[in-house]
Amino acid sequence: MAEFIDVPPKAFEPKPLFSNMEAASAVVDEVREWIKDQPTWAWRGHTHAKPDTDEAEEIRYVADFKLPAGIECPCPCCTPRHAKFGQGYIAWFPRTRCIRLMGQHCFKRLNPDSHAAAQDEYKARMKHNGLVAFLANNLGNRDAFRRAIEAATPLAQHLDELQDILGDKLHRTWKVRLWDHVQTGALGLPTFDSEGKPDNGFRVYATIAGSSLIDPTRKKFAPRLKTALDLLDFMVPENIATASTDELGKCVAPFSRSERICRETFADMGAARQFVSLMTTATIREWAKQPGSPIRLDIRRTGDELFVGRSEDNRSRVPLRSCINREPPQLPRLVL
């Protein structure tokens, strides 16, 4: 058994200082600061006496706390003079107006039903409070998200157009399936023996960025952003503090999903636009000229124009919108 702790009699005296849940909640920060370097049983509002049967019929878990690493304290419910727990609850007993700092599972032996009810209520309250805090901290950014999506939509639409132009249209016009050769991000070439004959080997000529632009299985960017924008049209309760958990969830869930879609789509767009950069197009063009290259393709970026075809004398012109030169806008960070 753990070493005996000489808890003074004063700690066992009832301290009926907390007439309601609000009064109990008001000392949470004080308790959490106290237990950083002081024992739980020495806190001014702690009643170390074991709750009797009547008192144990009602209990509320006000907040949780965690003792410093390696520190344990005695529990008034089961081990009042021996160290027992490191993670605890600030527990309020309405019938006596007392608070006990106890282990998170210690009260279960005294009254399993009250313990279960208190835990359920605590979890529901923490969920509700979390939703309220999320909306209070982030609702002010909803318009910023809308503006960011609207600003990024022209780039999304243009990248979707280029997906078709450099994918299906390139194959229809020039019989080139570029995706087959760039999907790994590495441009490969065969190797040759000393006599200049292919020896069934393979080498990487260069790596390129942004090949996801022409991935035929890629979901279009513009519809993804439209979904994110529509998700922001949720109705906010007049008073979020008193709104139900269900009402709050109908705001938080779409807001969180919209943020996730935006962040992922913006990152994918930023990567995809690199495929039509000067460096990537020049690398593909030079690779296509190499002996043994699987395709013959001239692709060249000149200002805001892209030229694609079999050769410099036999190619199509693809206008590039000015938005291709800009990264997607920055999104505000949500406070979770």
Protein backbone atom coordinates (compact mmCIF):
# COMPACT_ATOMS: atom_id res chain seq x y z
CA MET A 1 0.00 0.00 0.00
CA ALA A 2 1.09 3.58 -0.61
CA GLU A 3 2.75 5.53 2.18
CA PHE A 4 0.45 6.88 4.92
CA ILE A 5 -0.38 10.59 4.57
CA ASP A 6 -1.06 12.58 7.69
CA VAL A 7 -4.06 14.57 6.48
CA PRO A 8 -4.98 17.19 9.15
CA PRO A 9 -8.45 17.07 10.80
CA LYS A 10 -9.37 20.42 9.29
CA ALA A 11 -9.41 18.85 5.82
CA PHE A 12 -12.20 16.49 6.95
CA GLU A 13 -14.45 19.30 8.14
CA PRO A 14 -17.45 19.99 5.83
CA LYS A 15 -17.10 23.23 3.87
CA PRO A 16 -20.58 24.08 2.60
CA LEU A 17 -19.39 27.04 0.57
CA PHE A 18 -21.00 26.30 -2.80
CA SER A 19 -24.72 26.89 -2.94
CA ASN A 20 -25.14 26.20 -6.64
CA MET A 21 -23.37 24.95 -9.76
CA GLU A 22 -22.37 28.47 -10.72
CA ALA A 23 -20.49 28.91 -7.44
CA ALA A 24 -18.78 25.56 -7.92
CA SER A 25 -17.82 26.40 -11.50
CA ALA A 26 -16.33 29.70 -10.40
CA VAL A 27 -13.45 27.96 -8.57
CA VAL A 28 -12.29 25.69 -11.42
CA ASP A 29 -9.36 27.90 -12.39
CA GLU A 30 -8.43 28.33 -8.75
CA VAL A 31 -8.33 24.56 -8.20
CA ARG A 32 -6.32 23.87 -11.32
CA GLU A 33 -3.78 26.50 -10.30
CA TRP A 34 -3.63 25.15 -6.74
CA ILE A 35 -2.90 21.52 -7.66
CA LYS A 36 0.14 22.53 -9.72
CA ASP A 37 2.23 22.56 -6.53
CA GLN A 38 -0.14 21.89 -3.59
CA PRO A 39 -1.99 18.73 -2.43
CA THR A 40 -5.68 18.47 -3.22
CA TRP A 41 -6.71 17.88 0.40
CA ALA A 42 -5.15 21.21 1.45
CA TRP A 43 -7.25 23.36 -0.90
CA ARG A 44 -9.50 25.76 1.05
CA GLY A 45 -12.80 24.50 -0.37
CA HIS A 46 -12.11 20.76 -0.28
CA THR A 47 -14.10 18.49 2.05
CA HIS A 48 -12.05 15.36 2.65
CA ALA A 49 -14.71 13.46 4.60
CA LYS A 50 -16.32 10.55 2.79
CA PRO A 51 -19.84 11.45 1.58
CA ASP A 52 -22.60 9.59 3.43
CA THR A 53 -25.36 7.63 1.70
CA ASP A 54 -27.78 10.55 1.48
CA GLU A 55 -25.16 13.01 0.23
CA ALA A 56 -24.00 10.51 -2.40
CA GLU A 57 -27.44 10.43 -4.02
CA GLU A 58 -26.65 13.66 -5.88
CA ILE A 59 -23.34 14.60 -7.43
CA ARG A 60 -22.21 16.84 -10.28
CA TYR A 61 -18.81 16.69 -11.92
CA VAL A 62 -17.91 20.34 -12.36
CA ALA A 63 -14.61 19.93 -14.23
CA ASP A 64 -11.69 17.55 -14.55
CA PHE A 65 -8.08 18.11 -13.62
CA LYS A 66 -4.75 16.35 -13.84
CA LEU A 67 -2.05 16.36 -11.19
CA PRO A 68 1.58 16.99 -12.15
CA ALA A 69 3.42 13.99 -13.60
CA GLY A 70 4.40 11.49 -10.93
CA ILE A 71 2.12 13.02 -8.26
CA GLU A 72 -0.87 11.24 -6.72
CA CYS A 73 -3.23 12.37 -3.96
CA PRO A 74 -5.57 10.62 -1.51
CA CYS A 75 -9.23 10.33 -2.43
CA PRO A 76 -11.95 11.25 0.09
CA CYS A 77 -14.21 8.50 -1.27
CA CYS A 78 -11.94 5.50 -0.81
CA THR A 79 -8.36 6.20 0.32
CA PRO A 80 -8.42 9.34 2.49
CA ARG A 81 -4.90 8.85 3.86
CA HIS A 82 -3.11 7.10 1.00
CA ALA A 83 -2.23 8.39 -2.46
CA LYS A 84 -4.62 7.01 -5.05
CA PHE A 85 -5.28 9.14 -8.12
CA GLY A 86 -3.55 11.43 -10.62
CA GLN A 87 -6.56 12.43 -12.70
CA GLY A 88 -9.61 13.71 -10.91
CA TYR A 89 -12.89 15.57 -10.88
CA ILE A 90 -13.96 18.68 -9.06
CA ALA A 91 -17.15 17.12 -7.68
CA TRP A 92 -20.01 19.18 -6.25
CA PHE A 93 -22.58 17.68 -3.87
CA PRO A 94 -25.83 19.73 -4.01
CA ARG A 95 -27.33 18.32 -0.81
CA THR A 96 -24.47 19.56 1.37
CA ARG A 97 -23.08 22.32 -0.91
CA CYS A 98 -19.60 20.78 -0.58
CA ILE A 99 -16.85 20.18 -3.13
CA ARG A 100 -14.51 17.20 -3.13
CA LEU A 101 -11.43 16.79 -5.28
CA MET A 102 -11.58 13.09 -6.05
CA GLY A 103 -10.38 10.45 -8.48
CA GLN A 104 -12.36 10.17 -11.69
CA HIS A 105 -13.50 6.61 -11.00
CA CYS A 106 -13.48 6.55 -7.18
CA PHE A 107 -17.10 7.55 -6.54
CA LYS A 108 -18.40 4.70 -8.71
CA ARG A 109 -18.08 2.23 -5.80
CA LEU A 110 -20.16 4.41 -3.49
CA ASN A 111 -23.05 5.00 -5.87
CA PRO A 112 -22.75 3.58 -9.40
CA ASP A 113 -26.02 5.13 -10.59
CA SER A 114 -25.18 8.64 -9.41
CA HIS A 115 -21.69 8.31 -10.85
CA ALA A 116 -23.04 7.25 -14.26
CA ALA A 117 -25.60 10.06 -14.30
CA ALA A 118 -22.96 12.61 -13.32
CA GLN A 119 -20.59 11.41 -16.02
CA ASP A 120 -23.33 11.54 -18.68
CA GLU A 121 -24.30 15.05 -17.63
CA TYR A 122 -20.67 16.14 -17.56
CA LYS A 123 -19.95 14.81 -21.05
CA ALA A 124 -23.11 16.45 -22.42
CA ARG A 125 -22.21 19.76 -20.76
CA MET A 126 -18.62 19.65 -22.05
CA LYS A 127 -19.90 18.93 -25.56
CA HIS A 128 -22.36 21.83 -25.38
CA ASN A 129 -19.73 24.19 -23.98
CA GLY A 130 -17.29 23.12 -26.69
CA LEU A 131 -19.82 23.89 -29.43
CA VAL A 132 -20.59 27.28 -27.89
CA ALA A 133 -16.89 28.11 -27.66
CA PHE A 134 -16.28 27.00 -31.26
CA LEU A 135 -18.99 29.28 -32.61
CA ALA A 136 -18.08 32.20 -30.35
CA ASN A 137 -14.47 32.01 -31.52
CA ASN A 138 -15.07 31.36 -35.21
CA LEU A 139 -18.35 32.83 -36.43
CA GLY A 140 -16.56 36.08 -37.18
CA ASN A 141 -14.51 34.25 -39.82
CA ARG A 142 -17.48 32.92 -41.79
CA ASP A 143 -17.51 35.89 -44.19
CA ALA A 144 -13.74 35.61 -44.61
CA PHE A 145 -14.22 31.99 -45.71
CA ARG A 146 -16.89 33.05 -48.18
CA ARG A 147 -14.61 35.72 -49.65
CA ALA A 148 -11.72 33.28 -49.92
CA ILE A 149 -13.86 30.70 -51.73
CA GLU A 150 -15.23 33.30 -54.13
CA ALA A 151 -11.72 34.60 -54.82
CA ALA A 152 -10.40 31.08 -55.49
CA THR A 153 -13.27 29.96 -57.73
CA PRO A 154 -11.87 31.41 -61.01
CA LEU A 155 -8.62 29.50 -60.46
CA ALA A 156 -10.55 26.34 -59.62
CA GLN A 157 -12.58 26.62 -62.83
CA HIS A 158 -9.48 27.26 -64.91
CA LEU A 159 -7.61 24.30 -63.45
CA ASP A 160 -10.62 22.10 -64.21
CA GLU A 161 -10.55 23.35 -67.82
CA LEU A 162 -6.83 22.54 -68.07
CA GLN A 163 -7.49 19.07 -66.71
CA ASP A 164 -9.66 18.41 -69.75
CA ILE A 165 -7.41 20.24 -72.22
CA LEU A 166 -4.25 18.39 -71.20
CA GLY A 167 -6.11 15.14 -70.65
CA ASP A 168 -8.92 14.00 -72.92
CA LYS A 169 -8.55 16.81 -75.47
CA LEU A 170 -4.80 16.25 -75.82
CA HIS A 171 -5.42 12.60 -76.54
CA ARG A 172 -8.20 13.32 -79.03
CA THR A 173 -6.17 15.92 -80.89
CA TRP A 174 -2.61 14.62 -80.66
CA LYS A 175 -3.05 10.98 -79.58
CA VAL A 176 -0.98 11.59 -76.46
CA ARG A 177 -1.99 10.23 -73.06
CA LEU A 178 0.25 12.45 -70.98
CA TRP A 179 -1.12 11.21 -67.66
CA ASP A 180 0.24 7.71 -68.28
CA HIS A 181 3.77 9.08 -68.20
CA VAL A 182 3.63 11.77 -65.50
CA GLN A 183 1.34 10.33 -62.84
CA THR A 184 4.17 9.33 -60.49
CA GLY A 185 5.80 12.75 -60.73
CA ALA A 186 8.86 11.17 -62.33
CA LEU A 187 9.69 11.20 -66.06
CA GLY A 188 11.27 7.95 -67.11
CA LEU A 189 13.50 6.94 -70.00
CA PRO A 190 14.84 3.57 -71.13
CA THR A 191 18.50 2.73 -70.71
CA PHE A 192 20.78 1.53 -73.51
CA ASP A 193 23.71 -0.86 -73.72
CA SER A 194 27.15 -0.01 -75.03
CA GLU A 195 25.94 -0.56 -78.56
CA GLY A 196 23.11 1.90 -78.18
CA LYS A 197 20.38 -0.71 -77.98
CA PRO A 198 17.63 -0.70 -75.32
CA ASP A 199 18.57 -3.07 -72.50
CA ASN A 200 15.15 -3.18 -70.79
CA GLY A 201 16.38 -0.88 -68.05
CA PHE A 202 14.79 2.30 -66.81
CA ARG A 203 16.07 5.57 -65.42
CA VAL A 204 14.46 8.69 -64.03
CA TYR A 205 15.15 11.63 -66.26
CA ALA A 206 13.60 14.26 -63.98
CA THR A 207 10.85 14.88 -61.48
CA ILE A 208 8.04 17.36 -61.98
CA ALA A 209 5.44 19.12 -59.85
CA GLY A 210 1.69 19.34 -60.24
CA SER A 211 0.91 16.19 -62.22
CA SER A 212 -2.31 15.85 -60.22
CA LEU A 213 -3.73 18.58 -62.47
CA ILE A 214 -4.38 16.04 -65.23
CA ASP A 215 -5.27 13.05 -63.08
CA PRO A 216 -8.42 11.74 -64.82
CA THR A 217 -9.80 10.54 -61.48
CA ARG A 218 -9.33 13.90 -59.76
CA LYS A 219 -12.53 15.48 -58.50
CA LYS A 220 -13.14 18.85 -60.08
CA PHE A 221 -12.05 21.77 -57.93
CA ALA A 222 -14.91 24.15 -58.69
CA PRO A 223 -17.73 21.85 -57.50
CA ARG A 224 -15.76 21.14 -54.31
CA LEU A 225 -15.57 24.85 -53.58
CA LYS A 226 -19.27 25.25 -54.38
CA THR A 227 -20.03 22.59 -51.79
CA ALA A 228 -17.85 24.39 -49.24
CA LEU A 229 -19.62 27.67 -49.96
CA ASP A 230 -23.10 26.16 -49.64
CA LEU A 231 -22.17 24.61 -46.29
CA LEU A 232 -21.63 28.09 -44.87
CA ASP A 233 -25.31 28.96 -45.28
CA PHE A 234 -26.29 27.54 -41.88
CA MET A 235 -28.64 29.45 -39.59
CA VAL A 236 -27.15 30.71 -36.32
CA PRO A 237 -29.37 30.70 -33.19
CA GLU A 238 -30.11 34.11 -31.76
CA ASN A 239 -28.39 33.16 -28.51
CA ILE A 240 -25.75 30.48 -28.92
CA ALA A 241 -25.19 30.22 -25.16
CA THR A 242 -28.75 29.02 -24.56
CA ALA A 243 -29.20 27.08 -27.80
CA SER A 244 -29.54 23.31 -27.65
CA THR A 245 -26.67 20.99 -28.50
CA ASP A 246 -28.54 19.87 -31.64
CA GLU A 247 -29.00 23.49 -32.78
CA LEU A 248 -25.33 24.22 -32.22
CA GLY A 249 -24.28 21.04 -33.97
CA LYS A 250 -26.18 22.11 -37.08
CA CYS A 251 -23.84 25.11 -37.23
CA VAL A 252 -20.55 23.57 -36.16
CA ALA A 253 -20.73 20.45 -38.34
CA PRO A 254 -21.18 22.26 -41.70
CA PHE A 255 -18.70 24.98 -40.70
CA SER A 256 -16.06 22.40 -39.83
CA ARG A 257 -16.74 20.41 -43.00
CA SER A 258 -16.56 23.54 -45.13
CA GLU A 259 -13.23 24.49 -43.55
CA ARG A 260 -11.83 21.00 -44.19
CA ILE A 261 -12.98 20.98 -47.84
CA CYS A 262 -11.55 24.47 -48.41
CA ARG A 263 -8.20 23.72 -46.86
CA GLU A 264 -7.76 20.45 -48.74
CA THR A 265 -8.95 21.90 -52.04
CA PHE A 266 -6.78 25.01 -51.78
CA ALA A 267 -3.74 22.83 -51.08
CA ASP A 268 -4.55 20.58 -54.05
CA MET A 269 -5.06 23.61 -56.30
CA GLY A 270 -1.76 25.13 -55.24
CA ALA A 271 0.01 21.92 -56.17
CA ALA A 272 -1.86 21.37 -59.46
CA ARG A 273 -1.13 24.83 -60.87
CA GLN A 274 2.59 23.99 -60.87
CA PHE A 275 2.03 21.65 -63.80
CA VAL A 276 1.77 24.55 -66.23
CA SER A 277 4.70 26.47 -64.75
CA LEU A 278 7.68 27.44 -66.91
CA MET A 279 9.87 24.88 -65.17
CA THR A 280 7.51 21.92 -65.45
CA THR A 281 6.57 22.53 -69.08
CA ALA A 282 10.23 23.01 -70.03
CA THR A 283 11.19 19.78 -68.26
CA ILE A 284 8.46 17.80 -70.04
CA ARG A 285 9.45 19.34 -73.37
CA GLU A 286 13.11 18.37 -72.98
CA TRP A 287 12.21 14.90 -71.74
CA ALA A 288 10.03 14.32 -74.81
CA LYS A 289 13.05 15.07 -77.02
CA GLN A 290 15.27 12.43 -75.45
CA PRO A 291 16.11 9.17 -77.27
CA GLY A 292 13.64 6.51 -76.26
CA SER A 293 11.09 8.95 -74.84
CA PRO A 294 7.67 7.27 -74.93
CA ILE A 295 5.99 10.32 -76.47
CA ARG A 296 6.75 13.19 -78.79
CA LEU A 297 5.32 16.38 -77.41
CA ASP A 298 6.16 20.05 -77.58
CA ILE A 299 4.72 21.91 -74.59
CA ARG A 300 5.80 25.45 -73.90
CA ARG A 301 4.70 28.22 -71.53
CA THR A 302 5.10 31.72 -72.90
CA GLY A 303 3.68 34.40 -70.65
CA ASP A 304 0.00 33.68 -70.25
CA GLU A 305 -0.13 31.27 -73.16
CA LEU A 306 0.48 27.55 -73.33
CA PHE A 307 1.40 25.83 -76.59
CA VAL A 308 0.92 22.09 -76.92
CA GLY A 309 1.42 19.80 -79.91
CA ARG A 310 3.66 17.33 -81.69
CA SER A 311 6.29 19.92 -82.55
CA GLU A 312 6.98 23.62 -82.45
CA ASP A 313 5.49 23.88 -85.94
CA ASN A 314 2.47 21.75 -85.20
CA ARG A 315 0.76 22.71 -81.97
CA SER A 316 -2.30 24.35 -80.42
CA ARG A 317 -2.51 27.51 -78.37
CA VAL A 318 -4.11 27.42 -74.92
CA PRO A 319 -4.78 30.81 -73.30
CA LEU A 320 -4.00 30.93 -69.59
CA ARG A 321 -6.00 33.13 -67.26
CA SER A 322 -4.07 35.52 -65.07
CA CYS A 323 -5.35 33.71 -61.95
CA ILE A 324 -3.01 30.82 -62.77
CA ASN A 325 -0.14 33.02 -61.55
CA ARG A 326 -1.54 33.36 -58.02
CA GLU A 327 -1.72 30.91 -55.16
CA PRO A 328 -5.15 30.30 -53.63
CA PRO A 329 -5.90 32.86 -50.89
CA GLN A 330 -5.00 32.25 -47.25
CA LEU A 331 -7.75 30.89 -45.01
CA PRO A 332 -8.30 32.01 -41.42
CA ARG A 333 -7.40 29.41 -38.81
CA LEU A 334 -10.35 28.10 -36.87
CA VAL A 335 -10.00 28.01 -33.10
CA LEU A 336 -10.89 24.48 -32.01
